[in-house]
Amino acid sequence: MLAEHGEERTAEVGEKLFEVGDESYPFIAIMEGEVAVLDRTGGEIVRHGGSGFLGEMNLLTGQTVFLTAVVTKPTRYIAVDRGVLKRLLFEDGSLSDLLLTAFVERRELLQQREGIGIEIIGPLGSSETRRLLDFARRLRVPYSLITPEESEHTAALIEQLDPAEIPLVRLPGGGELRGPTNGELSRALGIGLELEQREEVDLLVIGGGPAGLGAAVYGASEGLDTLVIESTVVGGQAGTSRRIENYLGFPAGISGTELTSRAVTQARKFGARTATPYRARALEPGGKRHVVKLEEGNEVAARAVLLATGAEYRRLPVEDLDRYEGISVFYAAGPPEAQLCGAQRVGVIGGGNSAAQAAVWLARGGALVTLMHRRADLRETMSHYLIDELERYGVAVRDRSEVASLHGHEGQLEAVTLTDGTELSFSFLFLFLGAIPCTDWLGDVVARDADGFILTGADAGADGLLETSVPGVYAAGDVRAGSTKRCAIAVGEGATVVRLVHERLPPVTAPHR
Ligand SMILES: Cc1cc2nc3c(=O)[nH]c(=O)nc-3n(C[C@H](O)[C@H](O)[C@H](O)COP(=O)(O)OP(=O)(O)OC[C@H]3O[C@@H](n4cnc5c(N)ncnc54)[C@H](O)[C@@H]3O)c2cc1C
């Protein structure tokens, strides 16, 4: 099938099939021969031979190439253009399964290696350096951090820069950015759609978590011109989960990254557009169209708006927390964090399932994990099977424990003191303290409850089930008052909104299916 859609080529030993810094590359299926994949310093990562294939996540996201492929034995291969491959993934379920799983796993392995991807150069004490580190992690872009403390050369380089130019980011292939915003870094890496100054759409979805992506798949497949804007990285909270075990259809569980990659591919298949990172800043209700102003200066006029901005992690009320965040205090545990934490003492704070999942994942990665929570008994807040897993993987549990202060140097945690005065040594801390809704930007425009969650249906005086106090503006998922905070519910609510939008709006284009 690949041969039908691609081009058969041959290559001699030493030939480069793609190189660090290239804007794009084709999917390469090797028929015979051998190709080595190298990092930016020429270090070999892996070799693929006959029946193997080259490529990873950036084939789908469009990111700049950060690996080099060199032929090591005379090779015959099929090159399939990126655009054509994407179409094939929509059409062929088994190819899509094989490639998506391999791409996600390859990206996770690459994230654990040095010498790949972008270089972020700046002092750890700088909040801007930490912002970009956090963004790179959430983007799942492989990166290396280089601090002035590491060498005189770097210290001298940083010394010459204006504070606004810190951190310096070196891109694969040699480009350089000074003090970039998250958007500038994304664009430079070739990620994400760039919006026009003013866009007009049928359905604007604000937030690219499960609720937003659910609405995007159903909206676009039912013929609505659908745009999703996301302030950080698509996937939302679910995208940060190590393994979602209770999502229908995945009996062995599925990682948040894979679920998200599949959902985005599916939404795009039906023609939905996803634009990142763009942050909604104001909603101005209108008669025919509502206008949403974005922090980046663009505006989107939409016949219907879905608020699916979910919730954000609650922070720990201790002094100097921001000095540690992104360096030794985290809100998600993924492969880069697991690698940092191997054989280290790690504290996980929280009594919910997300805390348990992270604790188990870190313990399995070789960390010595203590889980701390406020209540007397974990069974009040955690699923039974996860309590068993904590025991199975040797996670120590401390009931009635609250952290009062952090101790360390230059962002590197050394110990914490609990409110009862106990001091515990930890090199890393993971916080899973529940979430607050991302709704501040809405002000009084839509009715919210006392905690800031958006009211819908009868509670908001609205006709539609998931409609807010503003007709034509809907809310779904974790951001909605009274919703059950689960992936499947968020997806279902997002999909339901599409039906409500259809009831309100006359159809504009023919449905896809
Ligand atoms: C670590 C972890 C593990 C979990 N495990 C499970 C599990 O195993 N099973 C399960 O069912 N549930 C699980 N959950 C819960 C589940 O992930 C959430 O219920 C679900 O993600 C909610 O989806 P949502 O789309 O409503 O919101 P979110 O996932 O919070 O997504 C909202 C999105 O909106 C974006 N956004 C916010 N403000 C703006 C703005 N102004 N402009 C543009 N974009 C904005 C955010 O960046 C975010 O990406 C887990 C959650 C976490 C944190």
XYZ file of C-alpha atoms and ligand atoms in Angstrom:
566
model
C 0.000 0.000 0.000
C 2.825 2.390 0.852
C 4.398 1.668 -2.554
C 1.164 2.712 -4.215
C 1.188 6.084 -2.490
C 4.906 6.773 -2.193
C 8.003 6.770 -4.315
C 10.529 3.947 -4.429
C 14.095 5.236 -4.065
C 17.591 3.893 -3.512
C 20.421 5.380 -1.467
C 24.131 4.643 -1.164
C 26.174 4.265 2.020
C 26.839 7.659 3.613
C 23.847 9.361 2.004
C 21.682 11.416 4.378
C 17.955 10.795 4.043
C 17.185 13.741 6.305
C 19.194 15.954 8.591
C 18.881 17.937 11.849
C 17.309 21.310 10.990
C 15.451 20.171 7.855
C 11.955 21.632 7.749
C 10.357 18.334 6.937
C 11.027 14.784 5.829
C 9.015 11.987 4.289
C 7.954 8.813 6.040
C 10.536 6.195 5.059
C 9.733 2.473 4.883
C 12.906 0.440 4.355
C 12.591 -2.480 1.932
C 16.221 -3.567 2.157
C 19.448 -2.102 3.500
C 20.161 -0.251 6.751
C 19.895 3.304 8.047
C 21.379 4.768 11.249
C 19.562 7.504 13.164
C 21.910 10.029 14.799
C 21.572 12.869 17.302
C 22.900 16.364 16.630
C 26.439 15.480 17.740
C 26.524 12.388 15.499
C 25.859 9.930 18.346
C 24.008 6.883 17.085
C 20.568 6.240 18.535
C 19.359 3.246 16.559
C 19.672 1.409 13.250
C 16.715 0.275 11.173
C 16.873 -2.399 8.472
C 14.522 -4.124 6.034
C 10.814 -3.912 7.059
C 11.678 -1.151 9.517
C 10.568 2.437 9.168
C 11.892 5.894 10.036
C 9.888 8.679 11.585
C 8.460 9.919 14.868
C 5.914 12.405 16.204
C 7.261 15.355 14.233
C 6.032 13.703 11.035
C 2.537 14.454 12.302
C 3.084 17.724 14.151
C 5.295 19.220 11.457
C 8.082 20.139 13.883
C 11.554 20.867 12.552
C 13.625 17.704 12.154
C 15.945 17.091 15.103
C 17.595 13.825 14.034
C 19.780 12.788 11.114
C 19.344 9.551 9.134
C 22.453 8.179 7.375
C 22.514 5.146 5.124
C 24.878 2.435 6.467
C 24.159 -0.287 3.857
C 22.904 0.240 0.291
C 19.216 0.855 0.789
C 16.008 0.565 -1.182
C 13.079 2.358 0.413
C 9.667 3.891 -0.123
C 9.340 7.588 0.698
C 5.823 8.737 1.469
C 5.201 12.459 1.566
C 4.053 13.753 4.984
C 0.699 14.998 3.705
C -0.003 11.698 1.946
C 0.958 9.729 5.058
C -1.508 11.736 7.146
C -4.256 10.869 4.681
C -3.297 7.174 4.821
C -3.452 7.272 8.612
C -7.042 8.492 8.336
C -7.929 5.718 5.921
C -6.105 2.675 7.240
C -6.784 1.647 10.814
C -4.008 -0.918 11.192
C -1.334 1.328 9.678
C -2.537 4.144 11.906
C -2.359 1.931 15.010
C 1.163 0.723 14.245
C 2.615 4.106 13.357
C 0.940 6.209 16.044
C 2.021 3.817 18.778
C 5.597 3.691 17.445
C 5.791 7.473 17.020
C 4.556 8.130 20.570
C 6.984 5.578 22.037
C 9.892 6.894 19.999
C 9.166 10.445 21.199
C 9.086 9.278 24.813
C 12.474 7.579 24.380
C 13.948 10.630 22.656
C 12.793 12.851 25.510
C 15.012 10.833 27.805
C 18.201 11.409 25.786
C 20.632 14.272 25.913
C 21.801 15.974 22.729
C 18.466 16.002 20.927
C 16.063 18.818 20.154
C 16.328 22.379 21.375
C 18.906 23.836 23.755
C 17.566 26.207 26.399
C 20.408 28.344 27.724
C 19.755 30.437 30.808
C 20.112 30.590 34.589
C 17.805 28.413 36.643
C 17.048 31.417 38.831
C 15.278 33.107 35.908
C 11.506 32.700 35.789
C 11.652 33.072 31.995
C 14.010 30.099 31.729
C 11.639 28.077 33.895
C 8.644 29.161 31.784
C 10.285 27.863 28.615
C 11.409 24.656 30.321
C 7.849 24.028 31.407
C 6.539 24.785 27.920
C 9.083 22.485 26.245
C 8.049 19.708 28.627
C 4.373 20.241 27.905
C 5.070 20.371 24.168
C 6.948 17.101 24.617
C 9.821 18.519 22.615
C 13.165 16.934 23.475
C 15.414 19.599 25.011
C 18.654 20.140 26.895
C 19.060 22.784 29.572
C 22.404 24.578 29.718
C 22.977 26.845 32.705
C 25.706 29.455 33.246
C 26.758 27.524 36.339
C 27.886 24.664 34.096
C 30.695 26.424 32.247
C 32.535 29.749 32.051
C 31.783 29.883 28.363
C 28.012 29.799 28.964
C 28.317 32.251 31.867
C 30.147 34.701 29.563
C 27.513 34.218 26.854
C 24.650 34.970 29.247
C 26.570 37.952 30.658
C 26.523 39.633 27.232
C 22.742 39.338 26.863
C 20.093 41.836 27.778
C 17.752 40.438 30.509
C 14.919 40.428 27.918
C 17.017 38.143 25.695
C 17.244 35.395 28.335
C 16.925 32.497 27.871
C 18.650 31.892 24.601
C 17.169 29.020 22.626
C 19.175 27.155 19.992
C 17.032 25.385 17.448
C 17.822 22.111 15.711
C 19.916 23.019 12.696
C 21.417 26.193 14.136
C 18.764 28.947 14.405
C 18.657 30.991 17.608
C 15.881 32.769 19.529
C 16.462 35.281 22.317
C 13.909 35.357 25.125
C 11.141 33.924 22.914
C 7.498 33.785 23.926
C 5.911 30.320 23.914
C 4.228 31.196 20.619
C 7.495 32.290 19.023
C 9.160 29.043 20.044
C 6.250 26.980 18.673
C 6.274 28.806 15.336
C 10.058 28.504 15.049
C 9.707 24.762 15.525
C 7.025 24.646 12.854
C 4.307 23.634 15.330
C 0.771 24.924 15.248
C -1.405 26.845 12.928
C -0.992 30.617 12.705
C -4.292 32.483 12.910
C -5.403 35.419 10.753
C -5.938 38.703 12.580
C -9.681 38.009 12.416
C -11.190 34.583 11.899
C -14.843 33.725 11.309
C -16.035 30.226 12.175
C -19.225 28.345 13.009
C -17.933 26.805 16.218
C -15.068 28.158 18.283
C -13.836 25.710 20.906
C -11.747 27.286 23.645
C -9.492 24.654 25.238
C -7.918 21.595 23.631
C -8.533 19.009 26.373
C -10.840 15.988 26.002
C -13.999 18.143 26.045
C -12.672 20.503 23.367
C -11.304 17.709 21.211
C -14.544 15.728 21.590
C -16.464 18.755 20.311
C -13.942 19.269 17.499
C -14.309 15.693 16.210
C -18.108 15.784 16.297
C -18.396 19.423 15.162
C -16.131 19.043 12.149
C -17.522 15.630 11.187
C -21.008 17.112 11.224
C -20.049 19.883 8.861
C -19.395 22.800 11.228
C -16.401 24.993 10.424
C -14.620 24.297 13.734
C -11.599 25.994 15.273
C -9.959 24.931 18.556
C -7.705 27.392 20.331
C -5.468 26.140 23.108
C -3.310 28.285 25.381
C -0.576 25.706 25.972
C -0.518 22.269 24.401
C -3.443 20.182 23.167
C -4.437 17.331 25.456
C -5.366 19.250 28.591
C -5.014 17.465 31.898
C -5.631 14.107 30.272
C -2.568 14.673 28.087
C -0.419 14.676 31.220
C -1.728 11.362 32.532
C 0.655 8.416 32.429
C -2.050 5.875 31.842
C -5.786 6.292 31.660
C -7.202 2.940 32.620
C -10.917 3.694 32.617
C -11.452 5.111 29.139
C -13.858 2.980 27.159
C -12.270 0.795 24.500
C -8.730 0.628 25.918
C -8.720 -2.380 28.274
C -4.936 -2.179 28.752
C -5.115 1.571 29.415
C -3.774 4.307 27.175
C -1.247 7.054 27.868
C -2.522 10.632 27.802
C -0.075 11.452 25.010
C -1.350 8.678 22.798
C -5.012 9.421 23.480
C -4.390 13.073 22.649
C -2.386 12.336 19.491
C -5.143 10.071 18.283
C -7.847 12.620 19.082
C -6.016 15.454 17.321
C -5.396 13.270 14.250
C -9.071 12.362 14.243
C -10.235 15.978 14.611
C -7.968 17.072 11.750
C -9.185 14.200 9.617
C -12.633 15.783 9.660
C -11.222 19.236 8.958
C -11.177 20.838 12.428
C -8.322 23.300 12.912
C -6.299 23.450 16.138
C -4.322 26.605 16.896
C -1.718 26.690 19.693
C -0.597 28.486 21.762
C -3.392 31.065 21.712
C -5.104 32.205 24.901
C -8.672 33.509 25.054
C -8.692 36.781 26.981
C -12.223 38.177 26.571
C -15.630 37.081 25.363
C -17.903 39.713 23.806
C -21.371 38.257 23.240
C -23.124 39.385 20.069
C -26.380 38.774 18.179
C -25.248 36.700 15.215
C -21.666 36.111 16.256
C -19.801 36.169 19.541
C -16.324 37.648 19.429
C -13.457 36.154 21.411
C -10.352 38.270 21.805
C -7.052 36.488 22.133
C -4.033 37.512 24.198
C -1.920 37.420 21.028
C -4.016 40.240 19.481
C -6.183 38.136 17.111
C -9.954 37.854 17.370
C -12.351 35.091 16.414
C -16.007 35.719 15.530
C -18.053 32.556 16.014
C -21.695 31.581 15.603
C -21.318 29.343 18.664
C -18.653 29.182 21.356
C -17.744 26.237 23.563
C -15.941 27.030 26.797
C -13.838 23.941 27.511
C -11.001 25.539 29.433
C -10.935 22.860 32.115
C -9.063 23.391 35.325
C -5.533 24.106 36.464
C -3.485 22.501 39.194
C -3.727 24.083 42.591
C -0.383 25.318 43.890
C 1.065 24.731 47.328
C 0.682 27.783 49.606
C 4.377 27.978 50.583
C 6.984 30.688 50.127
C 9.352 30.641 47.137
C 7.474 27.817 45.424
C 8.079 29.433 42.029
C 11.841 29.109 42.493
C 11.497 25.349 42.518
C 8.720 24.916 39.955
C 9.932 23.320 36.745
C 13.279 22.355 38.299
C 12.469 20.134 41.222
C 8.761 20.717 41.812
C 6.403 19.412 39.133
C 2.681 19.058 38.399
C 2.949 16.055 36.106
C 5.172 12.992 35.988
C 6.298 12.014 32.505
C 9.399 10.301 31.077
C 11.756 13.288 31.574
C 10.741 13.607 35.225
C 11.007 9.845 35.785
C 14.523 9.942 34.412
C 15.485 12.847 36.700
C 14.077 11.051 39.704
C 15.647 7.577 39.329
C 17.178 6.463 42.668
C 16.200 9.797 44.275
C 13.964 10.538 47.237
C 10.716 11.883 45.843
C 7.620 13.278 47.543
C 4.207 13.125 45.899
C 1.503 15.263 47.493
C -2.184 14.534 47.035
C -4.770 11.945 47.954
C -6.462 11.486 44.573
C -5.997 9.027 41.737
C -3.693 11.335 39.769
C -1.265 11.439 42.745
C -1.356 7.650 42.969
C -0.714 7.174 39.246
C 2.297 9.479 39.421
C 3.668 7.820 42.570
C 3.439 4.363 40.984
C 5.023 5.559 37.740
C 7.943 7.206 39.575
C 8.443 4.198 41.860
C 8.510 1.900 38.846
C 11.195 4.180 37.394
C 13.394 3.505 40.438
C 12.570 6.494 42.662
C 12.072 6.163 46.440
C 8.598 7.604 46.694
C 6.636 8.905 49.675
C 3.021 9.899 49.102
C 1.713 12.541 51.515
C -1.916 13.550 51.952
C -4.037 15.546 54.388
C -6.708 13.081 55.419
C -6.623 10.187 57.865
C -7.237 7.453 55.303
C -6.466 7.280 51.602
C -9.568 5.188 50.983
C -11.651 8.360 51.374
C -10.233 9.807 48.153
C -8.387 7.149 46.126
C -9.546 4.165 44.062
C -9.006 0.846 45.730
C -6.896 -0.660 42.919
C -4.437 2.235 43.110
C -3.998 1.843 46.870
C -2.983 -1.771 46.128
C -0.568 -0.577 43.428
C 1.095 1.846 45.886
C 1.804 -1.073 48.175
C 2.945 -3.308 45.339
C 5.541 -0.776 44.166
C 6.793 0.109 47.649
C 5.427 3.652 47.867
C 5.476 4.862 51.491
C 2.250 6.613 52.494
C 2.058 9.384 55.140
C -1.454 10.283 56.273
C -2.306 13.689 57.783
C 0.728 15.365 56.247
C 0.866 18.939 54.970
C 3.964 20.709 53.708
C 4.734 24.025 55.427
C 8.026 25.000 53.764
C 10.585 23.994 51.166
C 14.377 24.020 51.566
C 17.030 23.953 48.860
C 19.360 25.989 46.656
C 18.926 27.478 43.192
C 15.642 25.715 42.624
C 16.998 22.319 43.632
C 14.918 20.961 46.473
C 16.688 19.300 49.397
C 14.014 18.891 52.063
C 10.528 19.877 53.157
C 9.143 20.692 56.596
C 5.653 19.489 57.445
C 3.182 21.512 59.524
C 3.878 19.200 62.495
C 7.577 20.158 62.300
C 8.849 16.887 60.755
C 11.613 17.456 58.207
C 11.844 15.039 55.284
C 14.618 14.866 52.674
C 13.355 15.029 49.100
C 15.119 15.964 45.882
C 11.879 16.274 43.941
C 8.271 17.027 44.788
C 5.164 16.345 42.695
C 1.960 18.207 43.488
C -1.502 16.832 42.759
C -3.676 19.082 44.885
C -6.809 19.303 42.806
C -7.712 22.013 40.411
C -9.300 25.428 40.006
C -11.345 26.334 36.900
C -9.709 28.436 34.174
C -12.484 31.015 34.041
C -11.053 34.264 35.488
C -10.805 35.737 32.005
C -14.603 35.539 31.612
C -15.355 38.060 34.379
C -19.127 38.547 34.726
C -19.892 37.752 31.085
C -21.187 34.266 31.884
C -22.710 33.138 35.177
C -20.316 31.154 37.390
C -20.702 29.483 40.778
C -18.914 30.589 43.951
C -15.824 28.539 43.034
C -15.669 29.959 39.516
C -17.096 26.935 37.650
C -19.454 27.830 34.778
C -23.191 27.350 35.332
C -25.196 25.718 32.564
C -28.789 24.699 31.820
C -31.455 25.536 34.375
C -28.836 26.750 36.901
C -27.824 29.445 34.393
C -31.387 30.191 33.293
C -30.544 28.728 29.866
C -32.718 26.660 27.524
C -30.102 24.092 26.478
C -28.632 21.474 28.782
C -25.014 22.637 28.437
C -25.782 26.224 27.469
C -24.464 29.043 29.678
C -26.255 32.231 30.690
C -25.280 33.617 27.244
C -27.299 32.012 24.415
C -25.015 30.295 21.909
C -22.181 29.970 24.428
C -21.775 26.488 25.925
C -19.577 24.875 28.571
C -18.369 21.284 28.764
C -15.965 19.174 30.808
C -14.146 20.030 34.020
C -14.879 23.755 33.717
C -18.613 23.174 34.036
C -20.216 23.428 37.483
C -21.370 20.008 38.639
C -19.574 17.986 35.959
C -17.897 14.699 36.845
C -14.184 15.262 36.390
C -13.371 12.400 34.043
C -12.151 12.046 30.455
C -15.113 10.125 29.145
C -17.568 12.616 30.625
C -15.637 15.551 29.143
C -15.599 13.931 25.693
C -19.301 13.113 25.937
C -20.219 16.639 26.986
C -18.125 18.129 24.170
C -19.928 15.913 21.675
C -23.332 16.773 23.141
C -22.676 20.476 22.678
C -22.394 19.890 18.939
C -25.937 18.569 18.829
C -27.128 21.610 20.785
C -25.291 23.915 18.391
C -26.975 22.190 15.458
C -30.376 22.690 17.042
C -29.684 26.403 17.339
C -27.938 27.042 14.032
C -29.234 26.229 10.563
C -26.790 23.870 8.788
C -24.143 25.712 6.780
C -22.343 22.923 4.967
C -23.022 19.287 4.158
C -22.091 16.891 6.971
C -19.100 14.600 6.321
C -20.886 11.547 7.596
C -2.539 13.526 36.052
C -3.998 13.302 35.739
C -4.474 11.997 35.543
C -5.813 11.786 35.216
N -6.242 10.503 35.012
C -7.513 10.274 34.633
C -7.965 8.944 34.366
O -7.208 7.981 34.490
N -9.254 8.788 33.951
C -10.130 9.830 33.796
O -11.282 9.615 33.373
N -9.739 11.103 34.074
C -8.467 11.349 34.487
N -8.065 12.629 34.794
C -9.059 13.721 34.698
C -9.247 14.151 33.236
O -7.979 14.326 32.658
C -10.056 15.442 33.147
O -11.328 15.197 33.669
C -10.183 15.899 31.699
O -8.907 16.186 31.142
C -11.059 17.146 31.597
O -11.090 17.548 30.275
P -11.458 19.055 29.855
O -11.322 19.101 28.374
O -12.746 19.428 30.456
O -10.375 19.994 30.552
P -8.778 20.005 30.527
O -8.255 18.637 30.319
O -8.392 20.739 31.763
O -8.412 20.883 29.247
C -8.654 22.269 29.197
C -7.692 22.933 28.228
O -8.044 24.320 28.072
C -6.862 25.089 27.988
N -7.170 26.486 28.384
C -7.385 26.959 29.643
N -7.639 28.284 29.606
C -7.581 28.655 28.306
C -7.756 29.900 27.622
N -8.067 31.035 28.278
N -7.592 29.924 26.274
C -7.293 28.781 25.577
N -7.121 27.578 26.176
C -7.274 27.513 27.526
C -5.900 24.400 28.935
O -4.547 24.701 28.614
C -6.244 22.918 28.702
O -5.425 22.327 27.713
C -6.727 12.888 35.121
C -6.259 14.197 35.344
C -4.908 14.404 35.654
C -4.425 15.823 35.890
